[in-house]
Short mmCIF file of C-alpha atoms in Angstrom, two decimals:
data_model
loop_
_atom_site.label_atom_id
_atom_site.label_comp_id
_atom_site.label_asym_id
_atom_site.label_seq_id
_atom_site.Cartn_x
_atom_site.Cartn_y
_atom_site.Cartn_z
CA MET T 138 7.85 26.54 -23.41
CA THR T 139 10.46 24.61 -25.39
CA SER T 140 10.28 25.18 -29.13
CA PRO T 141 9.76 22.20 -31.49
CA GLN T 142 13.11 22.88 -33.18
CA HIS T 143 14.94 22.74 -29.82
CA THR T 144 13.23 19.44 -28.93
CA TYR T 145 14.12 18.03 -32.35
CA ARG T 146 17.80 18.96 -32.00
CA ARG T 147 17.97 17.40 -28.51
CA LEU T 148 16.38 14.22 -29.83
CA LEU T 149 19.01 13.94 -32.57
CA ARG T 150 21.82 14.52 -30.06
CA GLU T 151 20.53 11.74 -27.76
CA ILE T 152 20.11 9.33 -30.69
CA ASN T 153 23.65 10.10 -31.83
CA ARG T 154 25.06 9.49 -28.31
CA GLN T 155 23.26 6.23 -27.69
CA PHE T 156 23.06 4.64 -31.13
CA THR T 157 24.85 6.31 -34.07
CA SER T 158 28.21 6.91 -32.33
CA VAL T 159 28.17 3.49 -30.64
CA ASN T 160 27.60 1.18 -33.62
CA GLY T 161 27.56 3.54 -36.61
CA ASN T 162 23.91 2.75 -37.34
CA ARG T 163 22.16 5.86 -38.69
CA ALA T 164 18.77 4.16 -39.12
CA TRP T 165 17.42 5.67 -35.88
CA ALA T 166 18.41 9.22 -36.88
CA THR T 167 16.99 8.79 -40.41
CA GLN T 168 13.70 7.46 -39.09
CA MET T 169 13.44 10.31 -36.58
CA ARG T 170 13.96 12.90 -39.37
CA GLN T 171 11.25 11.27 -41.51
CA GLN T 172 8.79 11.21 -38.59
CA TRP T 173 9.58 14.83 -37.75
CA VAL T 174 8.97 16.00 -41.34
CA ALA T 175 5.66 14.09 -41.42
CA ALA T 176 4.62 15.51 -38.03
CA SER T 177 5.51 19.07 -39.00
CA GLN T 178 2.72 18.97 -41.57
CA ASP T 179 0.26 18.27 -38.74
CA SER T 180 -0.04 21.04 -36.16
CA ALA T 181 -1.54 18.75 -33.49
CA SER T 182 -0.03 19.25 -30.03
CA SER T 183 -0.05 15.45 -29.47
CA ASN T 184 3.00 15.12 -31.74
CA MET T 185 4.95 17.56 -29.60
CA HIS T 186 3.86 15.72 -26.47
CA ALA T 187 5.05 12.36 -27.90
CA ALA T 188 8.39 13.86 -28.92
CA THR T 189 8.89 15.26 -25.40
CA ASN T 190 8.16 11.83 -23.88
CA ILE T 191 10.64 10.08 -26.20
CA LEU T 192 13.31 12.67 -25.32
CA ALA T 193 12.66 12.18 -21.59
CA PHE T 194 12.93 8.40 -21.97
CA LEU T 195 16.21 8.55 -23.92
CA THR T 196 17.75 11.06 -21.48
CA SER T 197 16.73 9.00 -18.43
CA ASN T 198 18.03 5.80 -20.02
CA ARG T 199 21.43 7.41 -20.69
CA LYS T 200 21.74 8.81 -17.16
CA HIS T 201 20.74 5.48 -15.67
CA GLY T 202 23.53 3.77 -17.60
CA GLU T 203 26.04 6.37 -16.42
CA LEU T 204 25.04 5.89 -12.78
CA ILE T 205 25.23 2.11 -13.08
CA SER T 206 28.74 2.26 -14.58
CA GLU T 207 29.89 4.67 -11.84
CA PHE T 208 28.39 3.10 -8.72
CA TYR T 209 27.80 -0.49 -9.84
CA PRO T 210 30.66 -1.26 -12.23
CA ARG T 211 30.75 -4.30 -14.48
CA MET T 212 31.70 -7.35 -12.44
CA PRO T 213 32.01 -11.12 -12.93
CA GLU T 214 28.77 -13.08 -13.20
CA GLY T 215 29.38 -14.89 -9.91
CA ASP T 216 29.88 -11.65 -7.95
CA ARG T 217 26.79 -10.12 -9.53
CA ILE T 218 24.65 -13.12 -8.53
CA GLU T 219 26.06 -13.05 -4.99
CA LYS T 220 25.33 -9.32 -4.54
CA THR T 221 21.82 -9.77 -5.93
CA ALA T 222 21.17 -12.65 -3.51
CA ARG T 223 22.38 -10.61 -0.53
CA ARG T 224 20.12 -7.73 -1.53
CA VAL T 225 17.07 -9.93 -0.92
CA GLY T 226 18.49 -11.50 2.25
CA LEU T 227 19.85 -14.73 0.79
CA GLU T 228 23.30 -16.31 0.68
CA ALA T 229 24.43 -17.66 -2.67
CA PRO T 230 25.93 -21.20 -2.57
CA LYS T 231 29.71 -21.18 -2.40
CA THR T 232 32.11 -23.52 -4.13
CA TYR T 233 35.43 -23.28 -2.37
CA ASN T 234 38.67 -23.72 -4.30
CA PRO T 235 41.27 -25.66 -2.26
CA ASP T 236 44.06 -24.23 -4.42
CA GLY T 237 43.27 -20.80 -2.99
CA SER T 238 44.21 -21.86 0.56
CA LYS T 239 46.35 -19.43 2.53
CA VAL T 240 47.99 -22.35 4.32
CA PRO T 241 50.69 -23.92 2.09
CA ILE T 242 50.57 -27.70 2.03
CA THR T 243 54.35 -27.75 2.57
CA ARG T 244 53.89 -25.90 5.88
CA VAL T 245 51.21 -28.37 6.98
CA ARG T 246 53.45 -31.30 6.06
CA GLU T 247 56.35 -29.87 8.09
CA GLU T 248 54.24 -29.43 11.22
CA VAL T 249 52.67 -32.89 10.84
CA CYS T 250 56.15 -34.42 10.60
CA ALA T 251 57.13 -32.59 13.79
CA ILE T 252 54.07 -33.92 15.65
CA LEU T 253 54.66 -37.50 14.49
CA ALA T 254 58.34 -37.31 15.36
CA ALA T 255 57.56 -36.07 18.88
CA SER T 256 54.93 -38.75 19.44
CA THR T 257 57.34 -41.59 18.59
CA GLY T 258 60.37 -40.17 20.39
CA GLU T 259 61.31 -40.08 24.05
CA THR T 260 57.90 -38.66 25.02
CA LYS T 261 55.94 -41.52 23.44
CA ARG T 262 52.73 -42.11 25.40
CA LYS T 263 51.09 -45.38 26.34
CA PHE T 264 47.97 -44.46 24.38
CA VAL T 265 47.25 -43.24 20.88
CA GLU T 266 47.24 -39.45 20.92
CA THR T 267 44.57 -37.57 18.98
CA VAL T 268 45.62 -34.79 16.62
CA GLU T 269 43.37 -31.76 16.94
CA LEU T 270 42.79 -28.75 14.68
CA GLN T 271 42.34 -25.57 16.72
CA ILE T 272 40.88 -22.46 15.09
CA GLY T 273 40.68 -18.88 16.29
CA LEU T 274 38.22 -16.56 14.54
CA LYS T 275 38.08 -12.78 14.17
CA ASN T 276 35.65 -10.13 12.86
CA TYR T 277 32.77 -12.29 14.07
CA ASP T 278 30.12 -11.44 16.65
CA PRO T 279 28.41 -14.63 17.92
CA GLN T 280 25.60 -12.51 19.40
CA ARG T 281 24.73 -10.67 16.17
CA ASP T 282 26.10 -12.69 13.25
CA LYS T 283 24.51 -15.91 12.10
CA ARG T 284 26.16 -18.90 13.77
CA PHE T 285 27.37 -21.43 11.25
CA SER T 286 27.24 -25.20 11.54
CA GLY T 287 28.48 -27.83 9.10
CA THR T 288 29.64 -31.44 8.97
CA ILE T 289 32.04 -33.11 6.57
CA LYS T 290 33.27 -36.66 6.13
CA LEU T 291 37.07 -36.90 6.14
CA PRO T 292 38.85 -39.35 3.80
CA TYR T 293 40.54 -41.10 6.74
CA ILE T 294 38.95 -41.98 10.10
CA PRO T 295 40.35 -39.68 12.81
CA ARG T 296 38.69 -41.45 15.77
CA PRO T 297 38.72 -45.22 15.16
CA ARG T 298 37.81 -45.97 18.79
CA LEU T 299 34.66 -43.84 18.78
CA SER T 300 31.97 -46.00 20.39
CA VAL T 301 28.73 -46.36 18.41
CA CYS T 302 25.62 -48.04 19.85
CA ILE T 303 22.77 -49.53 17.81
CA LEU T 304 19.22 -48.76 18.92
CA GLY T 305 17.47 -51.36 16.83
CA ASP T 306 14.57 -53.65 16.25
CA ALA T 307 14.98 -57.43 16.56
CA HIS T 308 16.58 -57.73 13.10
CA ASP T 309 19.17 -54.98 13.65
CA CYS T 310 19.94 -56.15 17.17
CA ASP T 311 20.74 -59.62 15.80
CA ARG T 312 23.01 -58.08 13.16
CA ALA T 313 24.77 -55.95 15.80
CA LYS T 314 25.26 -59.02 17.98
CA GLU T 315 26.84 -60.93 15.08
CA GLN T 316 29.25 -58.05 14.42
CA GLU T 317 30.00 -57.63 18.13
CA MET T 318 28.65 -54.11 18.30
CA PRO T 319 26.88 -52.69 21.38
CA PHE T 320 23.10 -52.47 20.97
CA ARG T 321 19.90 -51.68 22.84
CA SER T 322 16.45 -52.99 21.96
CA ALA T 323 13.09 -51.30 22.50
CA GLU T 324 12.59 -53.41 25.64
CA ASP T 325 15.92 -52.19 27.04
CA LEU T 326 14.90 -48.58 26.48
CA LYS T 327 11.49 -49.14 28.10
CA LYS T 328 13.26 -50.36 31.24
CA LEU T 329 14.80 -46.90 31.65
CA ASN T 330 11.26 -45.64 32.30
CA LYS T 331 12.20 -42.11 31.10
CA ASN T 332 14.47 -41.74 34.12
CA LYS T 333 16.59 -38.68 33.35
CA LYS T 334 19.64 -39.95 35.23
CA LEU T 335 19.59 -43.31 33.47
CA ILE T 336 19.08 -41.69 30.05
CA LYS T 337 21.95 -39.28 30.75
CA LYS T 338 24.11 -42.24 31.77
CA LEU T 339 23.21 -44.03 28.51
CA ALA T 340 24.15 -40.93 26.48
CA ALA T 341 27.46 -40.65 28.31
CA SER T 342 28.27 -44.33 27.74
CA PHE T 343 28.56 -43.96 23.94
CA ASP T 344 29.88 -41.33 21.56
CA ALA T 345 27.15 -41.79 18.92
CA PHE T 346 24.02 -43.79 18.15
CA LEU T 347 22.49 -45.49 15.12
CA ALA T 348 18.79 -46.36 15.11
CA SER T 349 16.57 -48.53 12.94
CA GLU T 350 13.98 -46.74 10.83
CA THR T 351 11.20 -48.26 12.91
CA MET T 352 12.93 -47.41 16.20
CA ILE T 353 13.88 -43.81 15.51
CA LYS T 354 10.21 -42.77 15.55
CA GLN T 355 9.88 -44.21 19.06
CA ILE T 356 12.99 -42.51 20.53
CA PRO T 357 11.20 -39.31 21.70
CA ARG T 358 8.45 -41.40 23.31
CA LEU T 359 10.83 -43.85 24.99
CA LEU T 360 13.69 -41.52 26.00
CA GLY T 361 12.29 -38.00 25.79
CA PRO T 362 14.68 -35.21 24.77
CA GLY T 363 17.69 -36.64 26.62
CA LEU T 364 19.74 -37.75 23.60
CA HIS T 365 18.90 -34.58 21.68
CA LYS T 366 20.08 -32.38 24.57
CA ALA T 367 23.32 -34.35 24.70
CA GLY T 368 23.83 -33.76 20.96
CA LYS T 369 23.67 -37.48 20.25
CA PHE T 370 20.32 -38.00 18.58
CA PRO T 371 20.55 -41.26 16.56
CA THR T 372 21.31 -41.41 12.84
CA PRO T 373 18.76 -43.56 10.98
CA ILE T 374 19.82 -46.78 9.27
CA SER T 375 17.95 -49.09 6.89
CA ARG T 376 17.88 -52.89 6.85
CA ASN T 377 20.23 -52.99 3.87
CA ASP T 378 22.94 -50.83 5.49
CA ASP T 379 26.17 -52.39 6.66
CA LEU T 380 26.38 -51.49 10.35
CA ASN T 381 30.19 -51.33 10.43
CA VAL T 382 30.28 -49.10 7.35
CA ARG T 383 27.70 -46.72 8.83
CA ALA T 384 29.60 -46.66 12.11
CA ASP T 385 32.83 -45.82 10.25
CA GLU T 386 31.03 -42.98 8.46
CA ILE T 387 30.19 -41.47 11.85
CA ARG T 388 33.77 -41.96 13.03
CA ALA T 389 35.05 -40.15 9.92
CA THR T 390 32.62 -37.22 10.22
CA ILE T 391 33.58 -34.00 11.99
CA LYS T 392 31.39 -31.02 12.84
CA PHE T 393 32.20 -27.31 12.90
CA GLN T 394 29.73 -25.31 14.99
CA LEU T 395 30.13 -21.76 16.24
CA LYS T 396 28.82 -21.24 19.76
CA LYS T 397 29.38 -18.32 22.15
CA VAL T 398 33.17 -18.13 21.81
CA LEU T 399 35.42 -17.46 18.81
CA CYS T 400 37.48 -20.63 19.08
CA LEU T 401 36.82 -24.12 17.77
CA ALA T 402 38.60 -27.46 18.03
CA VAL T 403 37.95 -30.70 16.16
CA ALA T 404 39.76 -34.04 16.03
CA ILE T 405 41.20 -34.53 12.54
CA GLY T 406 43.43 -37.56 13.11
CA ASN T 407 45.72 -39.45 15.44
CA VAL T 408 49.44 -40.18 15.67
CA SER T 409 49.00 -43.75 14.33
CA MET T 410 48.06 -42.33 10.92
CA THR T 411 50.59 -41.70 8.17
CA GLU T 412 51.85 -38.27 7.21
CA ASP T 413 49.86 -38.20 3.96
CA GLU T 414 46.64 -39.24 5.71
CA LEU T 415 46.96 -36.48 8.30
CA VAL T 416 47.80 -33.84 5.68
CA SER T 417 44.76 -34.84 3.57
CA ASN T 418 42.42 -34.62 6.57
CA ILE T 419 43.83 -31.27 7.72
CA MET T 420 43.65 -29.57 4.32
CA LEU T 421 40.09 -30.76 3.70
CA ALA T 422 38.96 -29.67 7.18
CA ILE T 423 40.54 -26.20 6.85
CA ASN T 424 39.09 -25.56 3.40
CA PHE T 425 35.64 -26.70 4.47
CA LEU T 426 35.72 -24.47 7.56
CA VAL T 427 36.74 -21.43 5.50
CA SER T 428 33.83 -22.07 3.10
CA LEU T 429 31.43 -21.82 6.08
CA LEU T 430 32.71 -18.41 7.19
CA LYS T 431 30.99 -15.20 6.15
CA LYS T 432 34.19 -13.57 4.85
CA ASN T 433 36.21 -16.71 4.27
CA TRP T 434 39.90 -16.21 5.17
CA GLN T 435 39.23 -12.72 6.54
CA ASN T 436 37.50 -14.39 9.52
CA VAL T 437 40.43 -16.72 10.33
CA LYS T 438 42.74 -15.37 13.03
CA SER T 439 44.85 -18.43 13.80
CA LEU T 440 45.21 -22.13 12.99
CA PHE T 441 47.03 -24.67 15.14
CA ILE T 442 47.41 -28.43 15.13
CA LYS T 443 48.18 -30.22 18.37
CA SER T 444 48.46 -33.76 19.65
CA THR T 445 46.85 -34.67 22.97
CA MET T 446 50.03 -34.30 25.04
CA GLY T 447 52.17 -32.38 22.57
CA LYS T 448 52.92 -28.74 21.87
CA PRO T 449 50.71 -26.69 19.54
CA HIS T 450 52.10 -26.09 16.02
CA ARG T 451 50.98 -22.92 14.28
CA LEU T 452 49.80 -23.12 10.65
CA LEU T 453 48.53 -19.54 10.29
#
């Protein structure tokens, strides 16, 4: 059995390690001596038991701190929050810094200039070529890892000729007619009679759909899952929305979605745009994509930009 004197000396050593030597405060040691002198006058075993418990607590607290400093060193607040979130199965929100891009803006500008020069030279086409961003990923398993999906609105419209149809009530159909936009009323949709071929033909006729708030609730009943399967379920609009503005928002929005393969491609502009407009769209699209990835730049294998009929230009 440990003697009282041995326990007392160990208590003083622990107090010196954790308090006196750290901040020079001897109050803890003085108080412990006073309590020990008072307890020595009482031969009750409860005092010895309490002293043993205090010693065990102080020793465990010191060892815990040593293990934390060795295996879980001090880190920035953001990293600590992210690790804590992952421990309980969550992903902490990320704020991506565009200045940390691995693709220099000068390199992007050079390749954009090359694409624009080729599109206006001897190989100029009779149509407006689309400029596409092509991404190759690595260290990603689509079968096991969580598939990401995200949309972002670019500052400049990459697809100005994207066709948008209005599925509206009488009020919105009149507005669409005034602005010379294609539209379909509830009566037009009823005429399709849930015919899968006709619904598929309707979905193929337009690139996107806008629907009135009153109409969007009727879409599943009138058309079934056809538009949803085609990835063109309508975006709701209110009576106060400007139809052309909402249509331009859809034309300016791109979507990154990982499927079964480790390559993606999105339209980020066209050759009729200026150099600065293309560079702005490309940098924003790249930075947004990287923010969606599990390991950010460590998941990016290659980056290319390419016009419809031109050669690919490597960025990374």
